Amino acid sequence: MIFAANFKTNHTRSSTAAYLKQLAKTIAPKRAEDRVMVFPPATALDRYEGDFTVGAQNAYPVQNGAVTGEIGLEQLEEFDIRTILIGHSERRELLGESQEMVAKKFSFFKEHGFEIIYCIGEPLEVREAGEEAVKAYLFAQFEGIDLSYEKLIVAYEPIWAIGTGRSATTEAIASTHAALRSKVTVPLLYGGSVKPANITEITAIDNVDGVLVGSASLDVESFSEMILK
Ligand code: PEP
């Protein structure tokens, strides 16, 4: 299983360092085959010691240059960051990141050999329109994305389940992941209100190879509990 923590705009540089120091200790007894990933805010990127991978939540597809407010490859290379989240719904929805831009980022970081967690997910009105509508919406988010990329991980995160405390049902996750499995052979993560209370149920679903966790990952005890369950 893959356990990925997305801090979003939470934690500082010092609280991230304290968190990761603690995480390294608490996950020492984890199953050897499980992988842990943490995506802190850009200001907290650094080299950290522990059995986890630190990745970037976002970066602009440039080595460096005139892109005010963004970070590029150079700022990630400084800390040997080789993993990135691309396509998160908050970037698509709040920051207006188009499929074209998402695909451009994907190609750039693929060319540079990054491991990519590529996020997809539908809004509530699409979910309410039924399974076929969900599939069409999600498959459209694969436009311009090389699904055969060997360092790809796909994260399915229904937008209506993110940060709402309302996870998708086991049935909805199972059927959506089965549909995604017909398109990709890479690991499939589920994200959307994953927490200690539902982790066992979610990780037991067919075609779920891991989870991407927001809110419930902010506390190191809570995230560790999910990993060790
Ligand atoms: C996320 O946005 O990646 C996420 C899964 O958030 P939460 O766990 O808070 O729903």
PDB file of C-alpha atoms in Angstrom, residues 15-131:
ATOM      1  CA  SER A  15       6.409  22.068  12.178  1.00  0.00           C
ATOM      2  CA  THR A  16       7.091  19.935   9.082  1.00  0.00           C
ATOM      3  CA  ALA A  17      10.567  19.132  10.376  1.00  0.00           C
ATOM      4  CA  ALA A  18       9.133  18.152  13.774  1.00  0.00           C
ATOM      5  CA  TYR A  19       6.386  16.089  12.097  1.00  0.00           C
ATOM      6  CA  LEU A  20       8.828  14.185   9.881  1.00  0.00           C
ATOM      7  CA  LYS A  21      11.214  13.540  12.751  1.00  0.00           C
ATOM      8  CA  GLN A  22       8.314  12.019  14.668  1.00  0.00           C
ATOM      9  CA  LEU A  23       7.002  10.146  11.609  1.00  0.00           C
ATOM     10  CA  ALA A  24      10.382   8.500  11.033  1.00  0.00           C
ATOM     11  CA  LYS A  25      10.120   7.050  14.542  1.00  0.00           C
ATOM     12  CA  THR A  26       6.455   6.096  14.611  1.00  0.00           C
ATOM     13  CA  ILE A  27       6.465   4.289  11.259  1.00  0.00           C
ATOM     14  CA  ALA A  28       9.560   2.228  12.057  1.00  0.00           C
ATOM     15  CA  PRO A  29       7.407  -0.927  12.547  1.00  0.00           C
ATOM     16  CA  LYS A  30       5.481  -0.438   9.264  1.00  0.00           C
ATOM     17  CA  ARG A  31       5.185  -3.287   6.761  1.00  0.00           C
ATOM     18  CA  ALA A  32       8.294  -3.316   4.551  1.00  0.00           C
ATOM     19  CA  GLU A  33       6.241  -3.381   1.358  1.00  0.00           C
ATOM     20  CA  ASP A  34       4.258  -0.247   2.267  1.00  0.00           C
ATOM     21  CA  ARG A  35       5.392   3.149   1.037  1.00  0.00           C
ATOM     22  CA  VAL A  36       4.925   6.475   2.742  1.00  0.00           C
ATOM     23  CA  MET A  37       4.966   9.797   0.933  1.00  0.00           C
ATOM     24  CA  VAL A  38       4.614  13.323   2.307  1.00  0.00           C
ATOM     25  CA  PHE A  39       3.831  16.485   0.354  1.00  0.00           C
ATOM     26  CA  PRO A  40       4.582  19.492   2.572  1.00  0.00           C
ATOM     27  CA  PRO A  41       4.149  23.095   1.422  1.00  0.00           C
ATOM     28  CA  ALA A  42       6.934  24.360  -0.868  1.00  0.00           C
ATOM     29  CA  THR A  43       8.453  26.454   1.934  1.00  0.00           C
ATOM     30  CA  ALA A  44       9.146  23.269   3.911  1.00  0.00           C
ATOM     31  CA  LEU A  45      10.882  21.310   1.140  1.00  0.00           C
ATOM     32  CA  ASP A  46      14.240  20.071   2.369  1.00  0.00           C
ATOM     33  CA  ARG A  47      16.228  16.869   2.833  1.00  0.00           C
ATOM     34  CA  TYR A  48      14.739  14.755   5.618  1.00  0.00           C
ATOM     35  CA  GLU A  49      15.831  11.453   7.132  1.00  0.00           C
ATOM     36  CA  GLY A  50      13.344   8.585   7.305  1.00  0.00           C
ATOM     37  CA  ASP A  51      11.647   5.747   5.455  1.00  0.00           C
ATOM     38  CA  PHE A  52       9.400   8.071   3.436  1.00  0.00           C
ATOM     39  CA  THR A  53       9.521  10.072   0.232  1.00  0.00           C
ATOM     40  CA  VAL A  54       9.086  13.835   0.295  1.00  0.00           C
ATOM     41  CA  GLY A  55       7.426  15.286  -2.789  1.00  0.00           C
ATOM     42  CA  ALA A  56       6.250  18.638  -4.136  1.00  0.00           C
ATOM     43  CA  GLN A  57       2.568  19.582  -4.214  1.00  0.00           C
ATOM     44  CA  ASN A  58       3.163  21.610  -7.363  1.00  0.00           C
ATOM     45  CA  ALA A  59       5.835  23.199  -9.529  1.00  0.00           C
ATOM     46  CA  TYR A  60       5.882  25.137 -12.765  1.00  0.00           C
ATOM     47  CA  PRO A  61       7.237  23.276 -15.798  1.00  0.00           C
ATOM     48  CA  VAL A  62      10.483  25.235 -16.117  1.00  0.00           C
ATOM     49  CA  GLN A  63      14.060  24.772 -14.976  1.00  0.00           C
ATOM     50  CA  ASN A  64      13.970  28.358 -13.623  1.00  0.00           C
ATOM     51  CA  GLY A  65      12.906  31.717 -15.004  1.00  0.00           C
ATOM     52  CA  ALA A  66      10.408  34.559 -14.817  1.00  0.00           C
ATOM     53  CA  VAL A  67       7.318  32.948 -13.265  1.00  0.00           C
ATOM     54  CA  THR A  68       6.521  35.032 -10.195  1.00  0.00           C
ATOM     55  CA  GLY A  69       5.346  33.053  -7.211  1.00  0.00           C
ATOM     56  CA  GLU A  70       6.154  29.638  -8.640  1.00  0.00           C
ATOM     57  CA  ILE A  71       8.968  27.175  -8.105  1.00  0.00           C
ATOM     58  CA  GLY A  72      10.624  25.203 -10.903  1.00  0.00           C
ATOM     59  CA  LEU A  73      12.939  22.253 -11.326  1.00  0.00           C
ATOM     60  CA  GLU A  74      15.950  24.086  -9.905  1.00  0.00           C
ATOM     61  CA  GLN A  75      14.243  24.613  -6.540  1.00  0.00           C
ATOM     62  CA  LEU A  76      13.266  20.930  -6.367  1.00  0.00           C
ATOM     63  CA  GLU A  77      16.686  19.666  -7.411  1.00  0.00           C
ATOM     64  CA  GLU A  78      18.270  21.579  -4.534  1.00  0.00           C
ATOM     65  CA  PHE A  79      16.694  19.046  -2.152  1.00  0.00           C
ATOM     66  CA  ASP A  80      16.686  16.081  -4.519  1.00  0.00           C
ATOM     67  CA  ILE A  81      12.871  16.134  -4.746  1.00  0.00           C
ATOM     68  CA  ARG A  82      11.915  13.613  -7.448  1.00  0.00           C
ATOM     69  CA  THR A  83       8.181  13.194  -6.788  1.00  0.00           C
ATOM     70  CA  ILE A  84       5.336  15.567  -7.599  1.00  0.00           C
ATOM     71  CA  LEU A  85       1.544  15.836  -7.367  1.00  0.00           C
ATOM     72  CA  ILE A  86      -0.064  17.011 -10.583  1.00  0.00           C
ATOM     73  CA  GLY A  87      -3.707  17.794 -11.331  1.00  0.00           C
ATOM     74  CA  HIS A  88      -5.066  18.164  -7.790  1.00  0.00           C
ATOM     75  CA  SER A  89      -8.668  19.386  -7.927  1.00  0.00           C
ATOM     76  CA  GLU A  90      -7.855  22.412  -5.762  1.00  0.00           C
ATOM     77  CA  ARG A  91      -5.396  23.575  -8.392  1.00  0.00           C
ATOM     78  CA  ARG A  92      -7.831  22.843 -11.199  1.00  0.00           C
ATOM     79  CA  GLU A  93     -10.801  24.489  -9.452  1.00  0.00           C
ATOM     80  CA  LEU A  94      -9.392  27.272  -7.267  1.00  0.00           C
ATOM     81  CA  LEU A  95      -6.443  28.248  -9.429  1.00  0.00           C
ATOM     82  CA  GLY A  96      -8.008  27.570 -12.820  1.00  0.00           C
ATOM     83  CA  GLU A  97      -5.363  25.072 -13.930  1.00  0.00           C
ATOM     84  CA  SER A  98      -6.533  23.797 -17.311  1.00  0.00           C
ATOM     85  CA  GLN A  99      -6.153  20.254 -18.635  1.00  0.00           C
ATOM     86  CA  GLU A 100      -3.667  21.708 -21.118  1.00  0.00           C
ATOM     87  CA  MET A 101      -1.505  23.124 -18.304  1.00  0.00           C
ATOM     88  CA  VAL A 102      -1.804  19.934 -16.265  1.00  0.00           C
ATOM     89  CA  ALA A 103      -0.688  17.899 -19.304  1.00  0.00           C
ATOM     90  CA  LYS A 104       2.196  20.312 -19.908  1.00  0.00           C
ATOM     91  CA  LYS A 105       3.389  19.855 -16.330  1.00  0.00           C
ATOM     92  CA  PHE A 106       3.013  16.105 -16.676  1.00  0.00           C
ATOM     93  CA  SER A 107       5.154  15.996 -19.836  1.00  0.00           C
ATOM     94  CA  PHE A 108       7.815  18.234 -18.354  1.00  0.00           C
ATOM     95  CA  PHE A 109       8.215  16.297 -15.109  1.00  0.00           C
ATOM     96  CA  LYS A 110       7.990  12.985 -16.957  1.00  0.00           C
ATOM     97  CA  GLU A 111      10.852  14.108 -19.202  1.00  0.00           C
ATOM     98  CA  HIS A 112      12.821  14.784 -16.043  1.00  0.00           C
ATOM     99  CA  GLY A 113      12.084  11.330 -14.661  1.00  0.00           C
ATOM    100  CA  PHE A 114       9.852  12.371 -11.758  1.00  0.00           C
ATOM    101  CA  GLU A 115       7.480  10.017 -10.025  1.00  0.00           C
ATOM    102  CA  ILE A 116       4.089  11.602 -10.642  1.00  0.00           C
ATOM    103  CA  ILE A 117       0.930  11.266  -8.577  1.00  0.00           C
ATOM    104  CA  TYR A 118      -1.640  12.357 -11.091  1.00  0.00           C
ATOM    105  CA  CYS A 119      -4.952  13.402  -9.512  1.00  0.00           C
ATOM    106  CA  ILE A 120      -8.372  13.125 -11.092  1.00  0.00           C
ATOM    107  CA  GLY A 121     -11.870  13.490  -9.677  1.00  0.00           C
ATOM    108  CA  GLU A 122     -15.409  14.529 -10.483  1.00  0.00           C
ATOM    109  CA  PRO A 123     -17.652  17.211  -8.943  1.00  0.00           C
ATOM    110  CA  LEU A 124     -20.907  16.254  -7.205  1.00  0.00           C
ATOM    111  CA  GLU A 125     -23.187  17.054 -10.153  1.00  0.00           C
ATOM    112  CA  VAL A 126     -21.267  14.590 -12.316  1.00  0.00           C
ATOM    113  CA  ARG A 127     -21.428  11.878  -9.644  1.00  0.00           C
ATOM    114  CA  GLU A 128     -25.178  12.490  -9.386  1.00  0.00           C
ATOM    115  CA  ALA A 129     -25.495  12.071 -13.161  1.00  0.00           C
ATOM    116  CA  GLY A 130     -24.366   8.432 -12.806  1.00  0.00           C
ATOM    117  CA  GLU A 131     -21.485   6.044 -13.451  1.00  0.00           C
TER     118      GLU A 131
END
